[in-house]
PDB file of C-alpha atoms in Angstrom:
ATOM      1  CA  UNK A   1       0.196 -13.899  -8.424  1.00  0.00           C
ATOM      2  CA  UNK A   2       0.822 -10.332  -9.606  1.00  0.00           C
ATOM      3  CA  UNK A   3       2.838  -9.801  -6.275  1.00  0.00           C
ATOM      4  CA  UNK A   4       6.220  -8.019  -6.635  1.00  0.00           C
ATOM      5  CA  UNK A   5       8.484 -10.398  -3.979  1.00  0.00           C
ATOM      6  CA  UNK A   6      10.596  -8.868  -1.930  1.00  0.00           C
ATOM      7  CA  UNK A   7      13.861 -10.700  -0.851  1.00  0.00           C
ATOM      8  CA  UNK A   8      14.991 -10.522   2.247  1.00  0.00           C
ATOM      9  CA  UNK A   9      12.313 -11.288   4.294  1.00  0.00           C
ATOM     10  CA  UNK A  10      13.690 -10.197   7.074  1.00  0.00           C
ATOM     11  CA  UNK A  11      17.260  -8.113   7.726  1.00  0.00           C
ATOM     12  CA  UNK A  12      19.441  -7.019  11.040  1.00  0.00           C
ATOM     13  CA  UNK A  13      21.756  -4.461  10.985  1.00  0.00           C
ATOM     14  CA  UNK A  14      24.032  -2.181  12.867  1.00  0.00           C
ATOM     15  CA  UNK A  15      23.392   0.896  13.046  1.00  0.00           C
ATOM     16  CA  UNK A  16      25.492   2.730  10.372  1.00  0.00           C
ATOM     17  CA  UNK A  17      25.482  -0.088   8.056  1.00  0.00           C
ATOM     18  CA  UNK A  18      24.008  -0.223   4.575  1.00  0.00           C
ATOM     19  CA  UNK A  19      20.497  -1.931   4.191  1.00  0.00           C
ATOM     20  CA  UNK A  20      19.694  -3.601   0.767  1.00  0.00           C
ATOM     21  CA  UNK A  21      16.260  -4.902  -0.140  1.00  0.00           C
ATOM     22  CA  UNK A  22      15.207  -6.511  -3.667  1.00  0.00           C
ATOM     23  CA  UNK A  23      12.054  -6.493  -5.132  1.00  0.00           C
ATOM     24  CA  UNK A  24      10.979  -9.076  -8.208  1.00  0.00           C
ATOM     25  CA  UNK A  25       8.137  -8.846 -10.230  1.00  0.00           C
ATOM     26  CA  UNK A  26       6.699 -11.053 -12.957  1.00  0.00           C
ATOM     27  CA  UNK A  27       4.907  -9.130 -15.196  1.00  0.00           C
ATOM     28  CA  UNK A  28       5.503  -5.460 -17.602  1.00  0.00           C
ATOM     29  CA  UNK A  29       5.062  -2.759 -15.475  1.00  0.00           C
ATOM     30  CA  UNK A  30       4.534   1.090 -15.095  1.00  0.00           C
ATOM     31  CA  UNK A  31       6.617   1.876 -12.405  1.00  0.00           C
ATOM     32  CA  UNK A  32       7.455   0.756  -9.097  1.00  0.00           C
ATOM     33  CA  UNK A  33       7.144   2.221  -5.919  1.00  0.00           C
ATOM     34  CA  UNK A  34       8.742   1.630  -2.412  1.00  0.00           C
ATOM     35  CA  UNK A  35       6.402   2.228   0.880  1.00  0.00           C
ATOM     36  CA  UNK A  36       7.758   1.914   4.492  1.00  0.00           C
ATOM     37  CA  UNK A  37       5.223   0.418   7.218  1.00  0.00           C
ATOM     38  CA  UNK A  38       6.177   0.880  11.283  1.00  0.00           C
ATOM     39  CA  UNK A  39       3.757   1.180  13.929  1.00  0.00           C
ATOM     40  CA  UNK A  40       4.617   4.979  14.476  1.00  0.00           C
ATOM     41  CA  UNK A  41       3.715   6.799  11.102  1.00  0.00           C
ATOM     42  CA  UNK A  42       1.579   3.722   9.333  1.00  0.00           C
ATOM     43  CA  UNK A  43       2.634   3.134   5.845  1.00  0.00           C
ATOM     44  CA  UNK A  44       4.700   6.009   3.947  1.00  0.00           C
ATOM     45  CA  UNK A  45       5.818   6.332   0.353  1.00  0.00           C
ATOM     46  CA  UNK A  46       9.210   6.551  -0.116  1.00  0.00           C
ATOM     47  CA  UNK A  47      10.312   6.830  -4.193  1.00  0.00           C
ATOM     48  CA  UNK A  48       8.063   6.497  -7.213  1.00  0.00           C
ATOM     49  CA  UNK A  49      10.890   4.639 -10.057  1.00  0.00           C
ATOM     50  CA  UNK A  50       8.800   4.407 -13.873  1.00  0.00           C
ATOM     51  CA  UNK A  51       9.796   1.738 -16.005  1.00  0.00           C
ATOM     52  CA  UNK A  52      12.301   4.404 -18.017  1.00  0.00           C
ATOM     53  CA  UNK A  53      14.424   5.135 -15.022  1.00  0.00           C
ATOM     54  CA  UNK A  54      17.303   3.108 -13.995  1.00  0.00           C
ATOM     55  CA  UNK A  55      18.193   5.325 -10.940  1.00  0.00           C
ATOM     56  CA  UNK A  56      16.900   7.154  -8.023  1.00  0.00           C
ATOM     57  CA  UNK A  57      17.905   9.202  -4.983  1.00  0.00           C
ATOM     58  CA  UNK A  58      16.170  10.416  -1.967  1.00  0.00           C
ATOM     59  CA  UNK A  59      18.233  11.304   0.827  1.00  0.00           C
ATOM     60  CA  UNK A  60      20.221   8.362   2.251  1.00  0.00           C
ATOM     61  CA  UNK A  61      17.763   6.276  -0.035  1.00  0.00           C
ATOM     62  CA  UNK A  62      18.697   4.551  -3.360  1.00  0.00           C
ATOM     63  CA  UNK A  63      16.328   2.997  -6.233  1.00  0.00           C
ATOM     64  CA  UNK A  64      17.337   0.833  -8.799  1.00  0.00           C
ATOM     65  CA  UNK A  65      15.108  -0.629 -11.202  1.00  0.00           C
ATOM     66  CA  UNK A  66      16.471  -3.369 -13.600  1.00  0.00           C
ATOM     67  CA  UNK A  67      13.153  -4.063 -16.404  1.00  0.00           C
ATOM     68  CA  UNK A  68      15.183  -6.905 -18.002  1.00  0.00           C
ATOM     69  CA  UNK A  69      15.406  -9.033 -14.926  1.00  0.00           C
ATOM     70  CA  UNK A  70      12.376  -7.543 -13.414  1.00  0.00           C
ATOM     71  CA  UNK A  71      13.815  -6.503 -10.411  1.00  0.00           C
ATOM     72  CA  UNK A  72      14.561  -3.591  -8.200  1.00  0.00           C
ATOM     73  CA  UNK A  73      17.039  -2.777  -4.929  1.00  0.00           C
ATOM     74  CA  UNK A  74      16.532  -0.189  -2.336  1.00  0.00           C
ATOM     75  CA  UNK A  75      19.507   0.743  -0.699  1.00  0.00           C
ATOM     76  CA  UNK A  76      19.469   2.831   2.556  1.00  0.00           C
ATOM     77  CA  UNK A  77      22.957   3.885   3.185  1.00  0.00           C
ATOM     78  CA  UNK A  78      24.273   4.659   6.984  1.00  0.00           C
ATOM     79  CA  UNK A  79      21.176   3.117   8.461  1.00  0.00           C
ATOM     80  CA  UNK A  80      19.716   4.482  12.031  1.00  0.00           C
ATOM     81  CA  UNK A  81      17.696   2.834  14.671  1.00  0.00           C
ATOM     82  CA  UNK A  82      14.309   4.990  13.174  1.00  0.00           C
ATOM     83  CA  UNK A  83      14.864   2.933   9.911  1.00  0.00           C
ATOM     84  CA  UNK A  84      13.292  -0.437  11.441  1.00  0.00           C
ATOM     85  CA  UNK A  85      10.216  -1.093  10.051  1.00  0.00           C
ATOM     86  CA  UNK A  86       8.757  -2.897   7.417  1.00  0.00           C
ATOM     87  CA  UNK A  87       9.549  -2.406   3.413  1.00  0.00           C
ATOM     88  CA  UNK A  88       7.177  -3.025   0.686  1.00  0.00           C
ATOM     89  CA  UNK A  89       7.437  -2.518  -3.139  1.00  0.00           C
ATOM     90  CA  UNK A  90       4.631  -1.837  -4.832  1.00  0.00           C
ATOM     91  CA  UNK A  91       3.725  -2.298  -8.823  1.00  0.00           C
ATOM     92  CA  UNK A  92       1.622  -0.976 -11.447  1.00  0.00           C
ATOM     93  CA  UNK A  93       1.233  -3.368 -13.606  1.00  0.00           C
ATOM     94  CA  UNK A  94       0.062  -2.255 -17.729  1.00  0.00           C
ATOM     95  CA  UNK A  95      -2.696  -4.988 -17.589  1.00  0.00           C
ATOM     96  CA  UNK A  96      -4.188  -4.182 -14.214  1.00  0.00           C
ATOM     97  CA  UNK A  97      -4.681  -0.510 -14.988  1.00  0.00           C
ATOM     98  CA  UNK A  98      -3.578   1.847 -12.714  1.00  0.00           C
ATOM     99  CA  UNK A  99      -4.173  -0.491  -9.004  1.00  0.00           C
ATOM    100  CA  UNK A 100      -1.328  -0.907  -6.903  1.00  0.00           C
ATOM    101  CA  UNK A 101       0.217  -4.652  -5.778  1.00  0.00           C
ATOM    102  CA  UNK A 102       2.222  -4.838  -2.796  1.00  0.00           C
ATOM    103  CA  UNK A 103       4.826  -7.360  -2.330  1.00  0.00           C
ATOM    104  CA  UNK A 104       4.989  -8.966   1.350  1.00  0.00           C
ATOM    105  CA  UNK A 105       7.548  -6.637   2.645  1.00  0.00           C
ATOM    106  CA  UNK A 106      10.920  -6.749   3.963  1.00  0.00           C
ATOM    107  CA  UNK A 107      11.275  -6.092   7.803  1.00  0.00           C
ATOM    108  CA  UNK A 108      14.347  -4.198   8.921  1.00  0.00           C
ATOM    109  CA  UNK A 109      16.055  -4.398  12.383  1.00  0.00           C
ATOM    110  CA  UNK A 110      18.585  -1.768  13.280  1.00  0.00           C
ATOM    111  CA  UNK A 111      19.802  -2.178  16.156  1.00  0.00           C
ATOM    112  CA  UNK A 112      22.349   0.605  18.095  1.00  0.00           C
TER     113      UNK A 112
ATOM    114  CA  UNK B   1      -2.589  20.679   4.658  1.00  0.00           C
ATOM    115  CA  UNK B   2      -4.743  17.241   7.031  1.00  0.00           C
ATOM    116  CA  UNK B   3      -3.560  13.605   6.257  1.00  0.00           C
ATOM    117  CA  UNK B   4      -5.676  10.359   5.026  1.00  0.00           C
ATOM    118  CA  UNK B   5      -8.362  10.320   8.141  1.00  0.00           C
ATOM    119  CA  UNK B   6     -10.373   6.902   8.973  1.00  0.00           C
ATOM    120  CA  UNK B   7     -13.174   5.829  10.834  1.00  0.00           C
ATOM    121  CA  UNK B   8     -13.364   4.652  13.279  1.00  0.00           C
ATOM    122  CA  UNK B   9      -9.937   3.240  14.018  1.00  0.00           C
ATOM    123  CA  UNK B  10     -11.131   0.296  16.127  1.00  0.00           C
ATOM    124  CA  UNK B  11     -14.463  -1.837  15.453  1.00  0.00           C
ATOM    125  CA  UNK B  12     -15.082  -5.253  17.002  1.00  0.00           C
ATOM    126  CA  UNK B  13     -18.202  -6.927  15.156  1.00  0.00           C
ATOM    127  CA  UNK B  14     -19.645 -10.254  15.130  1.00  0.00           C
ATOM    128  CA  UNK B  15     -19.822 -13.220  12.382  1.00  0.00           C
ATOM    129  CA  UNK B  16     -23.318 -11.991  10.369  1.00  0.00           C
ATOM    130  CA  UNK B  17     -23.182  -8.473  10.693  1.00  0.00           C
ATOM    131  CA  UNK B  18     -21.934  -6.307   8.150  1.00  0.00           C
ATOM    132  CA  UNK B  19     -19.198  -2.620   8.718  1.00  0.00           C
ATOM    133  CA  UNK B  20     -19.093   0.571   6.851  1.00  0.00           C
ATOM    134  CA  UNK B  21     -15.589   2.169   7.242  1.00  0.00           C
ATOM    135  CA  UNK B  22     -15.205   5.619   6.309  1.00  0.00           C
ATOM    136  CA  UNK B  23     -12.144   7.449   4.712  1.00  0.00           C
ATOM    137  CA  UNK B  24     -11.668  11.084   4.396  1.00  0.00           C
ATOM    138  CA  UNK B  25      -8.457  11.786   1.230  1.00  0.00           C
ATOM    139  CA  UNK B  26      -5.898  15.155   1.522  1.00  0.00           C
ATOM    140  CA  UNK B  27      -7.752  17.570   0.031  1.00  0.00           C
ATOM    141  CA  UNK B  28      -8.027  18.370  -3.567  1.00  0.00           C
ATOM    142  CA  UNK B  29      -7.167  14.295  -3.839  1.00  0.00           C
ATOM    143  CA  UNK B  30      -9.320  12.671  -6.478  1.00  0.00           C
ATOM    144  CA  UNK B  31      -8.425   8.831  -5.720  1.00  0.00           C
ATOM    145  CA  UNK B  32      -9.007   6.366  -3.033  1.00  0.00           C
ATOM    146  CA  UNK B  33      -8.113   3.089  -3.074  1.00  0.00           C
ATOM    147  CA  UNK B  34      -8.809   0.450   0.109  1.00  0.00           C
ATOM    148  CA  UNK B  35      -6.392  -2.025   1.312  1.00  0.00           C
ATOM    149  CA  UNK B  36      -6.426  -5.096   3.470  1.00  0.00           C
ATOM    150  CA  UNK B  37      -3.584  -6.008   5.565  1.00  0.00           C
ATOM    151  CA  UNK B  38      -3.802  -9.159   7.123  1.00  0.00           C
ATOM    152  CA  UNK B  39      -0.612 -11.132   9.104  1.00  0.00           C
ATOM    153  CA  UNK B  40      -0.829 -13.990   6.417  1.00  0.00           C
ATOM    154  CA  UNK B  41      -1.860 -12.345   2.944  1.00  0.00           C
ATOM    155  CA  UNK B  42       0.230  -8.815   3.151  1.00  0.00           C
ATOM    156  CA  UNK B  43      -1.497  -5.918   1.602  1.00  0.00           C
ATOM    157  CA  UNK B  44      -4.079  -6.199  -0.665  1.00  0.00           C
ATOM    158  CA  UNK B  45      -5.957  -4.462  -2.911  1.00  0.00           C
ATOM    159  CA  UNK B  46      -9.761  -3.971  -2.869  1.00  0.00           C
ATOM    160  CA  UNK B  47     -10.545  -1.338  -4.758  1.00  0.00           C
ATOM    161  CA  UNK B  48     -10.071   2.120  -6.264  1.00  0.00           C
ATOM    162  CA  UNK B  49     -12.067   5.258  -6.742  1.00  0.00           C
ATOM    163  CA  UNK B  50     -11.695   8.125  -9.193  1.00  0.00           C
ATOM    164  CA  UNK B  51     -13.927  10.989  -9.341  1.00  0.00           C
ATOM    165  CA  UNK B  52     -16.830   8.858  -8.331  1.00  0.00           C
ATOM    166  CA  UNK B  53     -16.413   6.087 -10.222  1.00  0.00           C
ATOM    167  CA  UNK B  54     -14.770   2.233  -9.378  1.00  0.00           C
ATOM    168  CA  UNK B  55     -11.407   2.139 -11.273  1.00  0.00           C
ATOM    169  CA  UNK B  56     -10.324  -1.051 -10.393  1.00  0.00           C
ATOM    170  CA  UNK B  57     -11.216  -3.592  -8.385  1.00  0.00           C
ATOM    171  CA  UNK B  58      -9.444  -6.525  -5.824  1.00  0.00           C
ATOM    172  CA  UNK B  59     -10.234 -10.221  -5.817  1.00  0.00           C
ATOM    173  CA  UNK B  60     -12.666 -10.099  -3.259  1.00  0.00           C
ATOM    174  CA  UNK B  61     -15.628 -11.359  -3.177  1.00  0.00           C
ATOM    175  CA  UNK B  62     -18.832  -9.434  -3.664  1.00  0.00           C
ATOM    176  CA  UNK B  63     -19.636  -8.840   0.410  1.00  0.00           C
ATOM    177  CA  UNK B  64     -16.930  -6.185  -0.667  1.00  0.00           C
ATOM    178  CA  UNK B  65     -18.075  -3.274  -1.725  1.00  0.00           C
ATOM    179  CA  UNK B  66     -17.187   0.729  -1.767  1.00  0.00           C
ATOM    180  CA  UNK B  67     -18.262   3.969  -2.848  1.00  0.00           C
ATOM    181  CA  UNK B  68     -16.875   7.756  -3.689  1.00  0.00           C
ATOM    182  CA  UNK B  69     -19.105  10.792  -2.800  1.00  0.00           C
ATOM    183  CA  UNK B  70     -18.910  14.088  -5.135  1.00  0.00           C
ATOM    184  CA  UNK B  71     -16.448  15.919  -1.729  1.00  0.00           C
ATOM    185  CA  UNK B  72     -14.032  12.594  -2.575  1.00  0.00           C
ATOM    186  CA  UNK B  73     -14.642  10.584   0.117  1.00  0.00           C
ATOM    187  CA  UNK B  74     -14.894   6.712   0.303  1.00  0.00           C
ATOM    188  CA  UNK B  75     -16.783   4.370   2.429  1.00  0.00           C
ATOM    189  CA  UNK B  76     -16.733   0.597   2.005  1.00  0.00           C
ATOM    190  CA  UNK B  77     -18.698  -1.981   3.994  1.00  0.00           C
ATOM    191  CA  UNK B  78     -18.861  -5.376   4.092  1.00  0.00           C
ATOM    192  CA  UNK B  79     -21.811  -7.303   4.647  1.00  0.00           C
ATOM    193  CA  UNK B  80     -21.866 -10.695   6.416  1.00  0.00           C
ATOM    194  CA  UNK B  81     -19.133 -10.796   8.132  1.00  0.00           C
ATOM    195  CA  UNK B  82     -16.476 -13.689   8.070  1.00  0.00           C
ATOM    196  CA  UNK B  83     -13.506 -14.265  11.197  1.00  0.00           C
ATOM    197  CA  UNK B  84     -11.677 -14.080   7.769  1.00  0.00           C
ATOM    198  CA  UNK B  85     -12.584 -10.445   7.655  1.00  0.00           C
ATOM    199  CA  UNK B  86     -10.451  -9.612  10.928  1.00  0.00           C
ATOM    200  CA  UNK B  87      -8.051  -6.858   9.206  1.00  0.00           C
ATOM    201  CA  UNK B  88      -6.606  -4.062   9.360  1.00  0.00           C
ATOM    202  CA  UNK B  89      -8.141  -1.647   6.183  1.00  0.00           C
ATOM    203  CA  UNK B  90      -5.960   0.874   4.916  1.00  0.00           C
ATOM    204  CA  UNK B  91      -7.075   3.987   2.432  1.00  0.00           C
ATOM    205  CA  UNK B  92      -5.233   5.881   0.429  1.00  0.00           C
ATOM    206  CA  UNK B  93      -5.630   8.785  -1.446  1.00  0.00           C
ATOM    207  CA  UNK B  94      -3.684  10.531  -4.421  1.00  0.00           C
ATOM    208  CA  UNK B  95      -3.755  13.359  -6.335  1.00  0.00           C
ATOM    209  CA  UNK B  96      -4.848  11.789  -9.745  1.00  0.00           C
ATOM    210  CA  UNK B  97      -5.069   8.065 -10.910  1.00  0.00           C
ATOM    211  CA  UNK B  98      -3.297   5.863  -8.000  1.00  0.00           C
ATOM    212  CA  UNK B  99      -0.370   4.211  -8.994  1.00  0.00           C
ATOM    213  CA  UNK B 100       0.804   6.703 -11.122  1.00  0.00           C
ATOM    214  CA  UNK B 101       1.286   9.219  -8.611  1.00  0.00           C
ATOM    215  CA  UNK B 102       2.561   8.620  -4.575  1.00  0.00           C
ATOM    216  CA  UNK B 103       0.019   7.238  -2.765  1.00  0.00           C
ATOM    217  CA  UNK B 104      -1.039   8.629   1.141  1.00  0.00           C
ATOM    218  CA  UNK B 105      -2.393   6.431   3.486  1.00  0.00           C
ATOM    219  CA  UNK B 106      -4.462   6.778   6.499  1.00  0.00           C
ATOM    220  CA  UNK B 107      -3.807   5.400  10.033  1.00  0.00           C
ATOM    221  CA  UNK B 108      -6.142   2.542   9.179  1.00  0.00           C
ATOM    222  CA  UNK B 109      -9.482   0.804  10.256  1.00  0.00           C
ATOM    223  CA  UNK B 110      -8.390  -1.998  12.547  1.00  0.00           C
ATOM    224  CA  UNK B 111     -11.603  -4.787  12.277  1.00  0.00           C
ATOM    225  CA  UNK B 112     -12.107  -7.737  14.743  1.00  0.00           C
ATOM    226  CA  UNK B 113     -14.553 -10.182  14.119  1.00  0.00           C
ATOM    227  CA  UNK B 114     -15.556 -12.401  16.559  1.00  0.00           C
TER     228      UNK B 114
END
């Protein structure tokens, strides 16, 4: 499968607590993208990361991309009760053009 | 500036029959790609559309199939219907090519096939 993985599959918190979900890949890629899925706004887009970035910020949101282990981490510091949803990563992948794979998604529980 | 619309958002078919969904990008958007989200596979991809034309496409089987008209909007039906095909279908549009570029997404198509 082309499939990024993400790891946890599943993650409760308190709220004000840091959140931190991975995302593995197998293949070369583009860049990597993280979306956010909950049954109130359908599924968002939350930071593009290309494959020459290490690093990115958005807000109480953190991307890290690691090519060499084929991996990334989002990070949402100081988490809130609105951050529970579901969190996917999503590839570009060199050989598959320019379509998108989504991983199976993380869901998040903060709880207050 | 209007989001991703779809229609309709709820469609209960039987086995046999076959759906068009239609999907409306932001305007000025030039792509539209068509997910299915299903409980047991995740999000997957069917296909993409770029200024008319089929960029890429899923592994699905051929009773998938889409189109883009000149204005940028997508349809995609699927003929003979399967319980399989219970789903909910996502589009998404984006400026240029998807994937290199955020991606918005409509509310979604939510399909029961019974």
């Amino acid at each position: 499968s082309q499939q990024g993985e993400e790891d946890p599959q599943a993650l409760s918190i308190q709220e004000g607590e840091n959140a931190t979900m991975n995302c593995s890949y197998k293949t070369s890629i583009n860049n990597l993208q993280w979306y956010r899925q909950n049954s109130g706004r359908g599924l968002v887009h939350l930071i593009l990361i290309r494959s020459n970035e290490r690093e990115k910020h958005s807000g109480r949101l953190r991307v890290t991309l690691d090519t060499s282990k084929k991996s990334s981490s989002l990070l949402i510091t100081a988490s809130r009760a609105a951050d529970t949803a579901s969190y996917f990563c999503a590839t570009v992948f060199n050989q598959a053009g320019t379509a998108l794979i989504f991983g199976k998604g993380t869901t998040l529980s903060v709880s207050s | 500036k209007a989001g991703v619309t779809q229609t309709p958002r709820y469609l209960i078919k039987t086995r046999g029959q076959q759906v068009t969904l239609s999907c409306s990008p932001i305007s000025g958007h030039r792509s539209v790609s068509w997910y299915q989200q299903t409980p047991g596979q995740g999000l997957q991809f069917l296909f993409e559309y770029f200024s008319e034309t089929q960029r890429n496409k899923g592994n699905f089987p051929g009773r998938f199939s889409g189109r883009q008209f000149s204005n940028s909007r997508s349809e995609m039906n699927v003929s003979t219907l399967e319980l399989g095909d219970s789903a909910l279908y996502l589009c998404a549009s984006s400026l240029e090519l998807a994937g290199e570029n955020e991606q918005f997404f409509g509310p979604g198509t939510r399909l029961t096939v019974l």
